[in-house]
Amino acid sequence: MMTIENTIKNKLKGLYYGNRMILPFNCHLLKVIIEDDIIMDFSPSSKSIYVHEEENFTEIYFKLFKNIKDAVSKYESIKLIAVEKDKDIFNFDNHYKLAVHIEDEHKLTIDKTDEDILFIE
Amino acid sequence: MTIKKTKDIFLFSLFLMFFLNLKAVAAQIVNHSAADTAMKIMNSETAAHVLPSAYMVIPFILLLLMIATGPLFYKHFWENHYPKVSLLLSVVVILYYIIFLNNTKSLLHTLTEYISFIALLSSLFVASGGILIKVDKKSTPLVNVIFLLFGAVISNIVGTTGASMLLIRPFIKMNKNRIRPYHIIFFIFIVSNIGGALTPIGDPPLFLGFLSGVPFFWVIDNVWYIWIPTLVLVLLAFYLFDLNNKKDSPTKVEYSGKIHFKGYKNLIYLLIIVIAVFIDPVVIPWVPSLYPLPFGIREIIMFAVVIVSYKTADKEILKDNEFDFEPIKEVAYLFIGIFATMIPALQLIAYEAKEFGDKLSAGVFYWATGILSAILDNTPTYMNFLSAAMGKYGLDVTVKSNVQNFVLVDDIYLKAISVAAVFFGSLTYIGNGPNFMVKSISERAGIEMPSFFTYIVKYSVIILLPIFTIIWLLFFYGKG
């Protein structure tokens, strides 16, 4: 199973197609920010998001957008707070703050957010 | 560029072209100064033209209601269609003025004001977006109070928009481990509004007052003793809120206590914008007028700053600031709707103010200017009430010497109008341009901001109205 740590270390890329984002690791999501939408409801009835977990990747559908490329501009990112699948979710040290940048050819770069980026948990 | 963005720009350009075409019809305006023209038209509107039907206020009310309820009850529809809604409601009013009132002067005047407004806002937004200030210091209630006080003072030098854009990110970063919505709301109260009441650069209505003949230093000389207690009371309220916030970082954080600043060249752009504010034929006679275009050299400089500062900005800073045009695009679309649809409301208010100006006390001017500034644009509200107050003495707001005489004769009305127009802009998200932008930046950082109504009910009414009432009792009650 690919981990968040390995993804960042090996600079692995994710994918996106329309409003579907595919992250190359399996994780628990705690918070997602896209544009000025702050998403914290990940239940199946959520109107904003649908999350589907596979063994080696996590799929996220942004229901309010047709294409995430239109929603996220050049210097912006989709921000996530995520926890490795097998780690203690209650330990804040395990909470990864990630910035997902949209690139061409359906690719996503995934980085830990640095100190300069505004991201409140 | 995506199809959606291309479509947006096309739609916006189409609308502007439609609006711009009106200038050909309005060729009878003889004054060659855009700003002067604007003022003259504003004050001749009610006299020279038939008043609009009261029903024409409906598009404005509808737009305000949709701004208030859209993000709450039909967020998806609103986010996708607010530009169309705003433009459509504007077109209703524009067509009514062209077809039924044959009044293009009011439209041209509004367009001139809108372009001036958006030029200032967008240039400050883009120039400050290329600056990164990092305050690596643990926030405490006292440190926050000092920071907000600094922001209030700075807003008189770079304007409330410039100060807001420059300081909101460091303020959030400084408080990242204990941030709550009230931090942002008090920032809007203090830095985005109340702070900027001391100079004509601080807030647009004061600048228009300056263009009309109010001496530059009159504001600071006559308003400081109202500004200080207001600011002290709001800061005190913030301090009490912040004192009760015991939230701290769940993990141990070490602070260096240092302040880092990146993007010095953008300070030059900010300086250019501030200087450009004065590049107007009314202020400097040798500045050429671009009449009949609905903008001047000032706006050209400001739009040039938008392009140059964006193109030359440090890409790393833009990335760290997550720079995006969306907040300014939102303001541009919503305010084109607000500016156009509020024309009938303003004209009806101007008429009533002139009719009953004689009977109005300084207190009435204070409350009327204030409440209307919270929901309408504060610049025309300021001008209309200034005109009504001067009418009490048989003076004309379009004559510079009359304005200067008015200041000498009895300035209690001007004080009431000036402070109310600036202070009350903090009552709602739409009261002042930067309010919306600060909200948008905060939401993108992950802070859940209160809705339009919650902002008013939970914060403005509870915190600001009692303070504004104290100010009224202290300085305006029973006067004039």
XYZ file of C-alpha atoms in Angstrom:
601
model
C 0.000 0.000 0.000
C 1.405 3.410 -0.992
C 1.659 5.889 1.891
C 1.451 9.671 2.009
C 5.042 9.822 3.239
C 6.298 7.758 0.295
C 4.271 9.780 -2.174
C 5.855 13.006 -0.987
C 9.345 11.516 -0.667
C 9.262 9.998 -4.153
C 7.426 12.989 -5.626
C 4.711 10.749 -7.020
C 1.990 12.451 -8.972
C -1.755 12.098 -8.675
C -4.273 12.327 -11.484
C -7.399 14.289 -12.253
C -10.136 13.932 -14.829
C -12.932 16.475 -14.756
C -14.108 16.643 -11.172
C -12.370 13.398 -10.179
C -9.073 13.538 -8.310
C -7.017 10.390 -7.772
C -4.429 10.432 -4.997
C -1.774 7.694 -5.146
C -2.199 6.639 -1.519
C -4.883 5.440 0.819
C -5.861 7.825 3.597
C -8.486 9.194 5.972
C -9.570 12.697 5.005
C -10.345 15.220 7.731
C -10.707 18.479 5.820
C -10.594 19.562 2.186
C -10.494 23.136 0.901
C -11.173 23.854 -2.750
C -11.585 27.528 -3.684
C -13.488 28.966 -0.721
C -15.359 25.714 -0.036
C -14.368 24.133 3.239
C -15.479 20.495 3.173
C -15.650 18.461 6.366
C -18.651 16.245 5.628
C -17.344 13.079 3.993
C -20.492 11.035 4.590
C -22.137 9.335 1.588
C -24.879 11.978 1.660
C -22.409 14.879 1.322
C -23.470 17.327 -1.376
C -19.909 18.524 -1.958
C -17.749 15.476 -2.133
C -17.653 11.732 -2.666
C -14.637 9.735 -1.498
C -13.876 6.236 -2.667
C -10.985 4.299 -1.233
C -9.092 1.564 -3.064
C -6.096 -0.309 -1.728
C -3.550 1.777 -3.629
C -5.324 5.020 -4.242
C -8.062 7.359 -3.067
C -10.603 8.827 -5.448
C -12.263 12.126 -4.656
C -15.186 13.506 -6.672
C -15.913 17.204 -6.224
C -19.629 17.239 -6.865
C -19.958 21.036 -7.080
C -17.477 21.354 -9.918
C -17.532 20.060 -13.462
C -13.792 20.389 -13.806
C -11.394 21.081 -10.971
C -8.963 22.686 -13.391
C -11.448 25.531 -13.840
C -11.843 25.966 -10.100
C -8.208 26.062 -9.054
C -5.976 28.735 -10.536
C -2.247 28.742 -11.316
C -0.958 29.681 -7.858
C -3.725 28.028 -5.884
C -3.964 24.518 -4.564
C -6.530 22.100 -3.228
C -5.680 21.698 0.435
C -6.193 18.511 2.385
C -5.735 17.347 5.922
C -5.187 13.612 5.715
C -3.994 10.769 7.921
C -2.261 7.585 6.767
C -4.715 4.710 6.698
C -3.051 2.715 9.449
C -2.013 5.608 11.720
C -3.702 6.987 14.839
C -6.168 9.599 13.634
C -6.357 11.183 17.101
C -2.687 12.066 17.174
C -2.237 15.498 15.615
C 1.346 14.660 14.722
C -0.092 12.223 12.177
C -2.154 14.895 10.447
C -0.631 15.772 7.077
C -1.407 19.185 5.651
C -1.163 18.705 1.893
C -1.344 21.075 -1.057
C -2.403 19.548 -4.357
C -1.460 21.583 -7.429
C -3.106 21.116 -10.813
C -0.739 20.555 -13.721
C -1.213 19.880 -17.412
C -1.898 16.428 -18.844
C -4.152 15.409 -15.941
C -1.290 15.377 -13.437
C -1.371 16.531 -9.825
C 1.636 17.375 -7.691
C 1.298 16.681 -4.006
C 3.366 18.534 -1.397
C 3.274 19.119 2.309
C 2.170 22.714 2.828
C 5.052 24.859 3.946
C 4.919 27.437 6.720
C 4.133 30.254 4.301
C 0.854 28.845 3.022
C -2.245 29.804 4.946
C -3.976 26.649 6.063
C -5.916 26.454 9.286
C -6.807 23.009 10.578
C -7.095 29.959 -20.199
C -10.141 27.772 -19.588
C -13.387 27.989 -21.514
C -15.260 29.097 -18.390
C -12.838 31.946 -17.741
C -12.874 33.018 -21.387
C -16.670 33.022 -21.241
C -16.618 35.080 -18.039
C -14.266 37.654 -19.515
C -16.319 37.804 -22.716
C -19.521 38.324 -20.736
C -17.927 41.012 -18.613
C -16.391 42.799 -21.613
C -19.714 42.690 -23.444
C -21.410 44.301 -20.507
C -18.747 46.994 -20.174
C -18.969 47.727 -23.901
C -22.726 48.113 -23.536
C -22.211 50.466 -20.627
C -19.422 52.353 -22.437
C -21.628 52.966 -25.468
C -23.776 55.173 -23.299
C -21.105 57.837 -23.313
C -21.901 58.612 -26.929
C -25.458 59.441 -25.972
C -24.281 61.538 -23.066
C -22.216 63.867 -25.240
C -24.004 66.940 -23.927
C -21.932 66.855 -20.789
C -19.611 69.775 -21.251
C -17.275 69.593 -18.312
C -13.982 68.072 -19.330
C -12.976 66.679 -15.992
C -14.230 63.167 -15.346
C -14.363 63.588 -11.598
C -15.931 67.008 -11.813
C -18.425 65.690 -14.322
C -19.261 62.885 -11.970
C -19.950 65.259 -9.114
C -21.972 67.655 -11.205
C -24.109 64.901 -12.630
C -24.652 63.414 -9.213
C -25.992 66.615 -7.855
C -28.004 67.572 -10.858
C -29.577 64.172 -11.180
C -32.639 64.826 -9.120
C -33.094 68.317 -10.490
C -32.551 67.627 -14.176
C -34.357 64.319 -14.489
C -37.619 62.736 -13.590
C -37.274 60.657 -10.457
C -37.271 56.895 -11.014
C -40.224 54.806 -9.956
C -39.902 53.387 -6.456
C -40.430 49.939 -8.026
C -37.025 50.275 -9.645
C -35.463 49.728 -6.239
C -36.611 46.089 -6.527
C -33.567 44.893 -8.579
C -31.278 46.346 -5.917
C -33.200 44.701 -3.065
C -33.267 41.447 -5.029
C -29.497 41.571 -5.551
C -28.854 42.292 -1.867
C -31.154 39.421 -0.873
C -29.400 37.060 -3.256
C -25.948 38.098 -2.006
C -27.213 37.389 1.494
C -29.047 34.135 0.844
C -27.156 32.672 -2.137
C -24.141 31.271 -0.273
C -26.503 29.888 2.378
C -29.406 28.273 0.574
C -28.403 27.775 -3.065
C -24.624 27.899 -2.935
C -23.992 25.850 -6.073
C -26.334 27.930 -8.230
C -24.989 31.168 -6.755
C -21.327 30.306 -7.240
C -21.906 29.393 -10.863
C -24.337 32.124 -11.815
C -23.747 35.206 -9.629
C -22.044 37.122 -12.500
C -25.083 36.563 -14.742
C -27.528 37.502 -11.960
C -25.592 40.661 -11.182
C -25.322 41.710 -14.838
C -28.951 40.848 -15.601
C -30.300 42.956 -12.737
C -27.998 45.797 -13.836
C -29.333 45.603 -17.384
C -32.923 45.952 -16.091
C -32.026 49.265 -14.416
C -29.860 50.454 -17.321
C -32.616 49.814 -19.874
C -35.155 51.547 -17.649
C -32.951 54.647 -17.469
C -32.288 54.676 -21.219
C -35.778 53.854 -22.486
C -38.142 55.287 -19.879
C -36.192 58.119 -18.247
C -33.920 59.033 -21.152
C -31.308 59.635 -18.479
C -27.867 58.485 -19.506
C -26.031 61.003 -17.330
C -26.690 59.028 -14.174
C -25.482 55.854 -15.875
C -22.336 57.514 -17.155
C -21.623 58.944 -13.739
C -22.060 55.511 -12.136
C -19.791 53.920 -14.717
C -17.112 56.552 -14.007
C -17.350 55.817 -10.292
C -17.330 52.070 -10.823
C -14.203 52.135 -12.997
C -12.459 54.338 -10.442
C -13.534 51.987 -7.635
C -12.432 48.797 -9.350
C -9.142 50.349 -10.566
C -8.155 51.221 -7.006
C -9.292 47.910 -5.539
C -7.732 45.688 -8.193
C -4.398 47.542 -8.222
C -4.085 47.370 -4.438
C -5.161 43.719 -4.496
C -2.599 42.651 -7.097
C 0.273 44.810 -5.783
C -0.181 43.597 -2.208
C -0.548 40.001 -3.458
C 3.159 40.145 -4.382
C 4.179 40.949 -0.819
C 4.715 38.290 1.802
C 4.880 39.308 5.442
C 5.544 36.567 7.940
C 5.235 37.330 11.623
C 6.750 34.402 13.509
C 5.530 35.456 16.901
C 3.106 33.857 19.325
C -0.133 35.780 19.233
C -1.598 37.077 22.462
C -4.595 39.401 22.921
C -2.238 42.328 23.467
C -0.057 41.542 20.439
C -3.239 41.262 18.351
C -4.520 44.611 19.625
C -1.204 46.264 18.710
C -1.317 44.605 15.274
C -4.882 45.810 14.612
C -4.039 49.307 15.825
C -1.073 49.342 13.449
C -3.421 48.231 10.646
C -5.860 51.037 11.504
C -3.104 53.657 11.254
C -1.638 52.171 8.061
C -5.076 52.172 6.416
C -4.869 55.969 6.355
C -1.703 55.767 4.272
C -2.401 52.912 1.833
C -6.194 52.913 2.083
C -8.387 50.372 3.844
C -8.121 48.019 0.841
C -4.311 48.190 0.712
C -3.954 47.691 4.460
C -6.426 44.787 4.432
C -4.684 42.979 1.594
C -1.271 43.577 3.110
C -2.070 42.525 6.646
C -4.801 39.864 6.567
C -2.442 37.013 5.726
C 0.154 37.809 8.429
C -2.702 38.285 10.903
C -4.085 34.823 10.115
C -0.615 33.266 10.201
C 0.177 34.868 13.536
C -3.030 33.457 14.984
C -3.023 30.157 13.108
C -3.157 28.051 16.276
C -6.023 29.922 17.887
C -7.838 31.544 14.996
C -11.604 32.008 15.233
C -14.014 33.867 12.916
C -14.142 36.813 15.332
C -10.449 37.514 14.573
C -11.342 38.112 10.936
C -14.493 40.044 11.762
C -12.654 42.458 14.047
C -9.983 42.790 11.359
C -12.773 43.844 8.949
C -14.180 46.268 11.545
C -10.861 47.910 12.359
C -8.465 47.653 9.406
C -10.925 47.402 6.499
C -13.204 50.185 7.744
C -12.986 52.265 10.923
C -9.205 52.746 10.745
C -9.372 54.616 7.446
C -11.383 57.588 8.719
C -8.475 59.985 9.204
C -7.352 60.896 5.684
C -8.936 61.176 2.229
C -6.753 58.234 1.155
C -8.296 56.066 3.851
C -11.725 55.576 2.311
C -13.284 56.609 -1.041
C -16.061 58.910 0.315
C -13.476 61.036 2.082
C -11.491 61.203 -1.122
C -14.520 62.424 -3.060
C -15.042 64.990 -0.297
C -11.450 66.100 -0.821
C -12.028 66.398 -4.582
C -15.113 68.507 -3.836
C -13.160 70.995 -1.727
C -12.830 69.597 1.800
C -9.220 70.437 2.778
C -6.921 67.360 2.925
C -6.068 67.782 6.612
C -9.594 68.768 7.687
C -10.439 65.102 8.273
C -7.578 64.309 10.646
C -7.925 67.693 12.404
C -11.629 67.222 13.064
C -12.239 63.515 13.234
C -9.327 62.232 15.355
C -11.155 62.759 18.627
C -14.075 60.658 17.330
C -11.762 58.086 15.705
C -9.800 57.430 18.907
C -12.700 56.521 21.247
C -14.377 54.454 18.523
C -11.191 52.543 17.882
C -10.480 52.124 21.592
C -13.958 50.703 22.203
C -13.765 48.258 19.280
C -10.235 47.201 20.278
C -11.409 46.751 23.860
C -14.269 44.535 22.679
C -11.754 42.532 20.620
C -9.399 42.253 23.597
C -12.182 40.812 25.752
C -13.132 38.309 23.051
C -9.509 37.322 22.560
C -8.822 37.040 26.278
C -11.465 34.317 26.489
C -9.901 32.356 23.660
C -7.869 29.677 25.415
C -7.345 27.654 22.270
C -3.744 26.709 21.628
C -1.789 24.584 19.217
C -2.347 20.838 19.661
C 1.365 20.376 18.951
C 4.315 22.253 20.404
C 5.308 25.248 18.264
C 8.474 27.285 18.616
C 8.532 30.937 17.573
C 11.573 32.898 16.479
C 9.897 36.240 17.219
C 11.112 37.537 13.844
C 9.215 39.402 11.152
C 10.061 38.437 7.568
C 9.233 40.653 4.620
C 9.450 39.674 0.962
C 8.469 41.619 -2.169
C 9.987 45.063 -1.549
C 9.489 46.145 -5.155
C 5.746 45.846 -4.669
C 5.986 48.570 -2.035
C 6.980 50.849 -4.918
C 3.828 49.778 -6.771
C 1.765 50.573 -3.680
C 3.410 53.982 -3.511
C 2.589 54.572 -7.195
C -1.067 53.713 -6.501
C -1.212 56.125 -3.555
C 0.360 58.905 -5.636
C -1.950 58.070 -8.561
C -4.964 58.750 -6.324
C -4.090 62.447 -6.600
C -3.509 62.446 -10.357
C -6.819 64.005 -11.233
C -7.566 67.235 -13.100
C -9.537 68.455 -10.091
C -6.486 68.152 -7.808
C -3.704 68.951 -10.297
C -4.949 71.278 -13.043
C -2.297 70.333 -15.628
C -3.320 66.680 -15.589
C -5.090 66.091 -18.919
C -8.695 64.990 -18.876
C -9.606 62.013 -21.044
C -13.202 63.084 -21.482
C -15.447 61.675 -22.941
C -13.876 58.435 -21.728
C -15.333 57.393 -18.367
C -11.887 57.125 -16.772
C -8.793 59.259 -16.386
C -4.998 59.050 -16.238
C -5.326 57.857 -12.642
C -7.280 54.747 -13.618
C -4.871 54.013 -16.494
C -1.937 54.123 -14.056
C -3.769 51.845 -11.657
C -4.659 49.279 -14.317
C -1.054 49.436 -15.564
C 0.090 48.629 -12.026
C -2.235 45.590 -12.074
C -0.511 44.247 -15.199
C 3.084 45.190 -14.344
C 2.970 44.086 -10.705
C 1.422 40.750 -11.663
C 3.867 40.094 -14.504
C 6.932 41.053 -12.464
C 5.879 39.497 -9.152
C 8.032 36.848 -7.521
C 6.295 33.589 -8.470
C 7.220 31.996 -5.142
C 5.467 34.793 -3.274
C 2.389 34.436 -5.473
C 2.415 30.726 -4.742
C 2.833 31.239 -1.010
C 0.044 33.819 -1.034
C -1.977 31.444 -3.232
C -2.660 34.420 -5.411
C -5.899 34.161 -7.350
C -7.984 36.715 -9.230
C -11.228 35.123 -8.003
C -11.770 37.428 -4.959
C -11.354 40.568 -7.088
C -13.459 39.015 -9.854
C -16.228 38.406 -7.319
C -16.032 42.014 -6.139
C -15.971 43.283 -9.752
C -19.108 41.365 -10.729
C -21.110 41.932 -7.569
C -20.291 45.602 -7.372
C -21.144 46.277 -10.995
C -24.579 44.980 -10.040
C -24.649 46.970 -6.809
C -23.471 50.192 -8.488
C -26.003 49.947 -11.332
C -29.034 48.766 -9.370
C -28.539 51.255 -6.541
C -28.904 54.281 -8.866
C -32.693 54.566 -8.332
C -32.347 54.039 -4.570
C -29.700 56.750 -4.312
C -31.684 59.218 -6.399
C -34.794 58.715 -4.306
C -32.756 59.145 -1.120
C -31.031 62.253 -2.508
C -34.440 63.745 -3.338
C -35.818 63.019 0.132
C -32.650 64.333 1.799
C -32.898 67.606 -0.118
C -36.636 67.903 0.569
C -36.241 67.427 4.290
C -32.630 68.616 4.713
C -33.737 71.667 6.707
C -35.339 69.544 9.362
C -32.472 67.100 9.750
C -30.149 67.256 12.753
C -26.512 66.131 12.863
C -27.697 62.940 14.580
C -30.095 62.148 11.728
C -27.300 62.758 9.209
C -25.076 60.421 11.232
C -27.583 57.539 11.365
C -28.977 57.991 7.860
C -25.532 58.197 6.239
C -24.346 55.280 8.347
C -27.186 52.835 7.817
C -27.318 53.561 4.085
C -23.523 53.260 3.806
C -23.790 49.762 5.270
C -26.032 48.557 2.452
C -25.386 51.009 -0.371
C -22.047 52.294 -1.566
C -20.773 54.805 0.978
C -19.314 57.225 -1.589
C -22.533 58.426 -3.263
C -24.303 58.243 0.104
C -21.677 60.614 1.536
C -22.070 62.998 -1.418
C -25.869 63.007 -1.290
C -25.971 63.793 2.410
C -23.197 66.369 2.076
C -25.278 68.004 -0.627
C -28.373 67.954 1.622
C -26.438 69.407 4.596
C -25.005 72.192 2.451
C -28.501 72.887 1.150
C -29.421 74.009 4.677
C -27.099 77.000 4.149
C -27.969 77.565 0.509
C -24.573 76.215 -0.583
C -23.868 74.066 -3.609
C -21.699 70.961 -3.296
C -20.524 71.286 -6.913
C -18.825 74.620 -6.165
C -15.466 74.103 -4.472
C -15.477 77.468 -2.661
C -18.957 76.672 -1.293
C -17.638 73.435 0.199
C -14.700 75.299 1.743
C -17.120 77.878 3.204
C -19.389 75.135 4.508
C -16.457 73.609 6.405
C -15.846 76.991 8.059
C -19.509 77.797 8.768
C -20.624 74.672 10.607
C -18.742 71.423 10.299
C -20.813 69.272 12.660
C -22.757 67.851 9.678
C -19.604 67.085 7.738
C -18.141 65.339 10.783
C -21.305 63.249 11.205
C -21.416 62.322 7.515
C -17.670 61.590 7.291
C -17.397 59.272 10.281
C -20.698 57.522 9.580
C -19.838 56.844 5.922
C -16.552 55.199 6.957
C -17.465 53.516 10.256
C -20.764 51.964 9.189
C -19.187 50.273 6.176
C -18.167 47.592 8.666
C -21.774 46.637 9.474
C -22.118 44.218 6.540
C -19.929 42.235 4.159
C -21.043 44.527 1.343
C -20.501 47.773 3.271
C -16.991 48.229 1.876
C -14.991 46.618 -0.951
C -12.261 44.980 1.169
C -14.767 43.263 3.497
C -15.618 40.671 0.849
C -11.992 40.140 -0.133
C -10.891 39.564 3.461
C -13.744 37.060 3.868
C -12.756 35.218 0.696
C -9.030 35.017 1.627
C -9.950 33.724 5.089
C -12.226 31.023 3.705
C -9.500 29.864 1.341
C -7.254 29.511 4.374
C -9.788 27.148 5.953
C -11.593 29.547 8.292
C -15.356 29.101 8.296
C -16.739 32.610 8.124
C -20.236 33.524 9.323
C -22.999 34.004 6.771
C -24.205 37.455 5.704
C -26.976 37.465 8.343
C -24.909 35.888 11.125
C -22.241 38.544 10.597
C -24.868 41.271 11.123
C -26.837 39.667 13.953
C -24.023 38.069 15.944
C -21.323 40.700 15.488
C -22.404 44.029 13.970
C -25.570 44.496 16.006
C -24.051 43.200 19.247
C -20.654 44.913 19.059
C -20.779 47.827 16.657
C -24.240 49.303 17.104
C -23.785 49.965 20.859
C -20.404 51.594 20.134
C -21.820 53.701 17.308
C -24.674 54.704 19.635
C -22.164 55.874 22.262
C -20.384 57.907 19.577
C -23.696 59.446 18.560
C -24.542 60.341 22.169
C -21.091 61.813 22.787
C -20.647 63.837 19.635
C -23.879 64.303 17.704
C -26.880 63.933 19.985
C -28.941 67.160 20.114
C -26.572 69.003 17.791
C -27.312 70.816 14.550
